[in-house]
Amino acid sequence: MQEKEEKRRRKVKKGWLTVTVGTEVEAGGFRRFVIPVSYLYHPLFTGLLDSARDTYGFRSSGPLALPCSVDDFLHLRWLIERERQPSVSALSG
């Protein structure tokens, strides 16, 4: 029963992917996030992908590992989401 629930939690919807963020020295350690695949094409995110390649190489047996702090990742995600939202001035014009 527990194994079945674990598999269900790991399933990710089409168009999304799982990333692991954080460092071993951070208080919370690594955290798992599910992000839209479209992030992979964002210029801010491609820099992080380059860092992941340089740090971990191309092979991975699990979620994509990103070499940054959780706080840095949350800020990056906020910046990307902010760009995706229509501005208030654009809506009122």
mmCIF file with all atom_site columns, C-alpha atoms in Angstrom:
data_model
loop_
_atom_site.group_PDB
_atom_site.id
_atom_site.type_symbol
_atom_site.label_atom_id
_atom_site.label_alt_id
_atom_site.label_comp_id
_atom_site.label_asym_id
_atom_site.label_entity_id
_atom_site.label_seq_id
_atom_site.pdbx_PDB_ins_code
_atom_site.Cartn_x
_atom_site.Cartn_y
_atom_site.Cartn_z
_atom_site.occupancy
_atom_site.B_iso_or_equiv
_atom_site.pdbx_formal_charge
_atom_site.auth_seq_id
_atom_site.auth_comp_id
_atom_site.auth_asym_id
_atom_site.auth_atom_id
_atom_site.pdbx_PDB_model_num
ATOM 1  C CA . MET A 1 1  ? 0.000  0.000  0.000   1.00 0.00 ? 1  MET A CA 1
ATOM 2  C CA . GLN A 1 2  ? 2.741  2.456  0.969   1.00 0.00 ? 2  GLN A CA 1
ATOM 3  C CA . GLU A 1 3  ? 4.724  1.609  -2.190  1.00 0.00 ? 3  GLU A CA 1
ATOM 4  C CA . LYS A 1 4  ? 1.672  2.338  -4.346  1.00 0.00 ? 4  LYS A CA 1
ATOM 5  C CA . GLU A 1 5  ? 1.233  5.758  -2.748  1.00 0.00 ? 5  GLU A CA 1
ATOM 6  C CA . GLU A 1 6  ? 4.922  6.542  -3.206  1.00 0.00 ? 6  GLU A CA 1
ATOM 7  C CA . LYS A 1 7  ? 4.695  5.785  -6.946  1.00 0.00 ? 7  LYS A CA 1
ATOM 8  C CA . ARG A 1 8  ? 1.601  7.956  -7.274  1.00 0.00 ? 8  ARG A CA 1
ATOM 9  C CA . ARG A 1 9  ? 3.350  10.889 -5.587  1.00 0.00 ? 9  ARG A CA 1
ATOM 10 C CA . ARG A 1 10 ? 6.295  10.586 -7.969  1.00 0.00 ? 10 ARG A CA 1
ATOM 11 C CA . LYS A 1 11 ? 4.111  10.711 -11.096 1.00 0.00 ? 11 LYS A CA 1
ATOM 12 C CA . VAL A 1 12 ? 4.326  14.044 -12.851 1.00 0.00 ? 12 VAL A CA 1
ATOM 13 C CA . LYS A 1 13 ? 1.763  15.449 -15.278 1.00 0.00 ? 13 LYS A CA 1
ATOM 14 C CA . LYS A 1 14 ? 2.610  15.752 -18.959 1.00 0.00 ? 14 LYS A CA 1
ATOM 15 C CA . GLY A 1 15 ? 4.405  19.030 -19.650 1.00 0.00 ? 15 GLY A CA 1
ATOM 16 C CA . TRP A 1 16 ? 6.011  19.145 -16.201 1.00 0.00 ? 16 TRP A CA 1
ATOM 17 C CA . LEU A 1 17 ? 9.269  17.804 -14.768 1.00 0.00 ? 17 LEU A CA 1
ATOM 18 C CA . THR A 1 18 ? 10.786 17.185 -11.369 1.00 0.00 ? 18 THR A CA 1
ATOM 19 C CA . VAL A 1 19 ? 13.911 18.981 -10.225 1.00 0.00 ? 19 VAL A CA 1
ATOM 20 C CA . THR A 1 20 ? 15.913 18.627 -7.034  1.00 0.00 ? 20 THR A CA 1
ATOM 21 C CA . VAL A 1 21 ? 17.267 21.854 -5.606  1.00 0.00 ? 21 VAL A CA 1
ATOM 22 C CA . GLY A 1 22 ? 19.530 22.653 -2.697  1.00 0.00 ? 22 GLY A CA 1
ATOM 23 C CA . THR A 1 23 ? 22.852 21.843 -1.197  1.00 0.00 ? 23 THR A CA 1
ATOM 24 C CA . GLU A 1 24 ? 23.852 19.338 1.424   1.00 0.00 ? 24 GLU A CA 1
ATOM 25 C CA . VAL A 1 25 ? 24.928 22.133 3.742   1.00 0.00 ? 25 VAL A CA 1
ATOM 26 C CA . GLU A 1 26 ? 21.540 23.866 3.674   1.00 0.00 ? 26 GLU A CA 1
ATOM 27 C CA . ALA A 1 27 ? 19.402 23.385 6.750   1.00 0.00 ? 27 ALA A CA 1
ATOM 28 C CA . GLY A 1 28 ? 16.635 21.590 4.863   1.00 0.00 ? 28 GLY A CA 1
ATOM 29 C CA . GLY A 1 29 ? 18.968 19.778 2.489   1.00 0.00 ? 29 GLY A CA 1
ATOM 30 C CA . PHE A 1 30 ? 17.552 19.012 -0.936  1.00 0.00 ? 30 PHE A CA 1
ATOM 31 C CA . ARG A 1 31 ? 13.978 19.880 -1.944  1.00 0.00 ? 31 ARG A CA 1
ATOM 32 C CA . ARG A 1 32 ? 11.906 18.538 -4.812  1.00 0.00 ? 32 ARG A CA 1
ATOM 33 C CA . PHE A 1 33 ? 9.985  20.872 -7.117  1.00 0.00 ? 33 PHE A CA 1
ATOM 34 C CA . VAL A 1 34 ? 7.744  20.196 -10.100 1.00 0.00 ? 34 VAL A CA 1
ATOM 35 C CA . ILE A 1 35 ? 8.117  22.848 -12.790 1.00 0.00 ? 35 ILE A CA 1
ATOM 36 C CA . PRO A 1 36 ? 6.698  23.398 -16.279 1.00 0.00 ? 36 PRO A CA 1
ATOM 37 C CA . VAL A 1 37 ? 8.881  22.125 -19.126 1.00 0.00 ? 37 VAL A CA 1
ATOM 38 C CA . SER A 1 38 ? 8.694  25.631 -20.614 1.00 0.00 ? 38 SER A CA 1
ATOM 39 C CA . TYR A 1 39 ? 11.166 26.770 -17.921 1.00 0.00 ? 39 TYR A CA 1
ATOM 40 C CA . LEU A 1 40 ? 13.878 24.818 -19.764 1.00 0.00 ? 40 LEU A CA 1
ATOM 41 C CA . TYR A 1 41 ? 13.780 27.395 -22.560 1.00 0.00 ? 41 TYR A CA 1
ATOM 42 C CA . HIS A 1 42 ? 13.868 30.509 -20.377 1.00 0.00 ? 42 HIS A CA 1
ATOM 43 C CA . PRO A 1 43 ? 17.223 32.372 -20.543 1.00 0.00 ? 43 PRO A CA 1
ATOM 44 C CA . LEU A 1 44 ? 17.510 32.597 -16.742 1.00 0.00 ? 44 LEU A CA 1
ATOM 45 C CA . PHE A 1 45 ? 16.901 28.881 -16.389 1.00 0.00 ? 45 PHE A CA 1
ATOM 46 C CA . THR A 1 46 ? 19.314 27.861 -19.160 1.00 0.00 ? 46 THR A CA 1
ATOM 47 C CA . GLY A 1 47 ? 22.142 29.396 -17.131 1.00 0.00 ? 47 GLY A CA 1
ATOM 48 C CA . LEU A 1 48 ? 21.187 27.122 -14.258 1.00 0.00 ? 48 LEU A CA 1
ATOM 49 C CA . LEU A 1 49 ? 21.105 24.136 -16.631 1.00 0.00 ? 49 LEU A CA 1
ATOM 50 C CA . ASP A 1 50 ? 24.637 24.983 -17.782 1.00 0.00 ? 50 ASP A CA 1
ATOM 51 C CA . SER A 1 51 ? 25.760 25.014 -14.140 1.00 0.00 ? 51 SER A CA 1
ATOM 52 C CA . ALA A 1 52 ? 24.077 21.646 -13.569 1.00 0.00 ? 52 ALA A CA 1
ATOM 53 C CA . ARG A 1 53 ? 25.896 20.201 -16.580 1.00 0.00 ? 53 ARG A CA 1
ATOM 54 C CA . ASP A 1 54 ? 29.234 21.550 -15.368 1.00 0.00 ? 54 ASP A CA 1
ATOM 55 C CA . THR A 1 55 ? 28.649 20.310 -11.813 1.00 0.00 ? 55 THR A CA 1
ATOM 56 C CA . TYR A 1 56 ? 26.973 16.933 -12.339 1.00 0.00 ? 56 TYR A CA 1
ATOM 57 C CA . GLY A 1 57 ? 27.549 16.039 -15.993 1.00 0.00 ? 57 GLY A CA 1
ATOM 58 C CA . PHE A 1 58 ? 24.885 14.776 -18.375 1.00 0.00 ? 58 PHE A CA 1
ATOM 59 C CA . ARG A 1 59 ? 23.923 11.482 -16.747 1.00 0.00 ? 59 ARG A CA 1
ATOM 60 C CA . SER A 1 60 ? 21.203 11.361 -14.145 1.00 0.00 ? 60 SER A CA 1
ATOM 61 C CA . SER A 1 61 ? 19.262 8.481  -12.690 1.00 0.00 ? 61 SER A CA 1
ATOM 62 C CA . GLY A 1 62 ? 16.605 10.621 -11.064 1.00 0.00 ? 62 GLY A CA 1
ATOM 63 C CA . PRO A 1 63 ? 15.185 14.117 -11.088 1.00 0.00 ? 63 PRO A CA 1
ATOM 64 C CA . LEU A 1 64 ? 17.211 16.890 -12.668 1.00 0.00 ? 64 LEU A CA 1
ATOM 65 C CA . ALA A 1 65 ? 19.557 18.186 -9.952  1.00 0.00 ? 65 ALA A CA 1
ATOM 66 C CA . LEU A 1 66 ? 20.130 21.936 -9.899  1.00 0.00 ? 66 LEU A CA 1
ATOM 67 C CA . PRO A 1 67 ? 23.223 23.287 -8.119  1.00 0.00 ? 67 PRO A CA 1
ATOM 68 C CA . CYS A 1 68 ? 21.757 26.274 -6.311  1.00 0.00 ? 68 CYS A CA 1
ATOM 69 C CA . SER A 1 69 ? 20.223 27.071 -2.965  1.00 0.00 ? 69 SER A CA 1
ATOM 70 C CA . VAL A 1 70 ? 16.498 26.653 -2.460  1.00 0.00 ? 70 VAL A CA 1
ATOM 71 C CA . ASP A 1 71 ? 16.199 30.406 -1.875  1.00 0.00 ? 71 ASP A CA 1
ATOM 72 C CA . ASP A 1 72 ? 17.978 31.177 -5.161  1.00 0.00 ? 72 ASP A CA 1
ATOM 73 C CA . PHE A 1 73 ? 15.725 28.740 -7.021  1.00 0.00 ? 73 PHE A CA 1
ATOM 74 C CA . LEU A 1 74 ? 12.575 30.235 -5.485  1.00 0.00 ? 74 LEU A CA 1
ATOM 75 C CA . HIS A 1 75 ? 13.742 33.702 -6.542  1.00 0.00 ? 75 HIS A CA 1
ATOM 76 C CA . LEU A 1 76 ? 14.468 32.480 -10.076 1.00 0.00 ? 76 LEU A CA 1
ATOM 77 C CA . ARG A 1 77 ? 11.023 30.858 -10.254 1.00 0.00 ? 77 ARG A CA 1
ATOM 78 C CA . TRP A 1 78 ? 9.436  34.093 -9.039  1.00 0.00 ? 78 TRP A CA 1
ATOM 79 C CA . LEU A 1 79 ? 11.250 36.087 -11.754 1.00 0.00 ? 79 LEU A CA 1
ATOM 80 C CA . ILE A 1 80 ? 10.113 33.677 -14.470 1.00 0.00 ? 80 ILE A CA 1
ATOM 81 C CA . GLU A 1 81 ? 6.518  33.652 -13.242 1.00 0.00 ? 81 GLU A CA 1
ATOM 82 C CA . ARG A 1 82 ? 6.484  37.444 -12.985 1.00 0.00 ? 82 ARG A CA 1
ATOM 83 C CA . GLU A 1 83 ? 7.464  37.679 -16.670 1.00 0.00 ? 83 GLU A CA 1
ATOM 84 C CA . ARG A 1 84 ? 4.693  35.267 -17.615 1.00 0.00 ? 84 ARG A CA 1
ATOM 85 C CA . GLN A 1 85 ? 1.976  37.325 -15.889 1.00 0.00 ? 85 GLN A CA 1
ATOM 86 C CA . PRO A 1 86 ? 0.439  40.159 -17.890 1.00 0.00 ? 86 PRO A CA 1
ATOM 87 C CA . SER A 1 87 ? 1.240  43.515 -16.332 1.00 0.00 ? 87 SER A CA 1
ATOM 88 C CA . VAL A 1 88 ? -1.566 45.598 -14.829 1.00 0.00 ? 88 VAL A CA 1
ATOM 89 C CA . SER A 1 89 ? -0.824 48.492 -17.219 1.00 0.00 ? 89 SER A CA 1
ATOM 90 C CA . ALA A 1 90 ? -1.098 46.172 -20.235 1.00 0.00 ? 90 ALA A CA 1
ATOM 91 C CA . LEU A 1 91 ? -4.521 45.001 -19.077 1.00 0.00 ? 91 LEU A CA 1
ATOM 92 C CA . SER A 1 92 ? -5.882 48.502 -18.505 1.00 0.00 ? 92 SER A CA 1
ATOM 93 C CA . GLY A 1 93 ? -4.695 49.935 -21.838 1.00 0.00 ? 93 GLY A CA 1
#
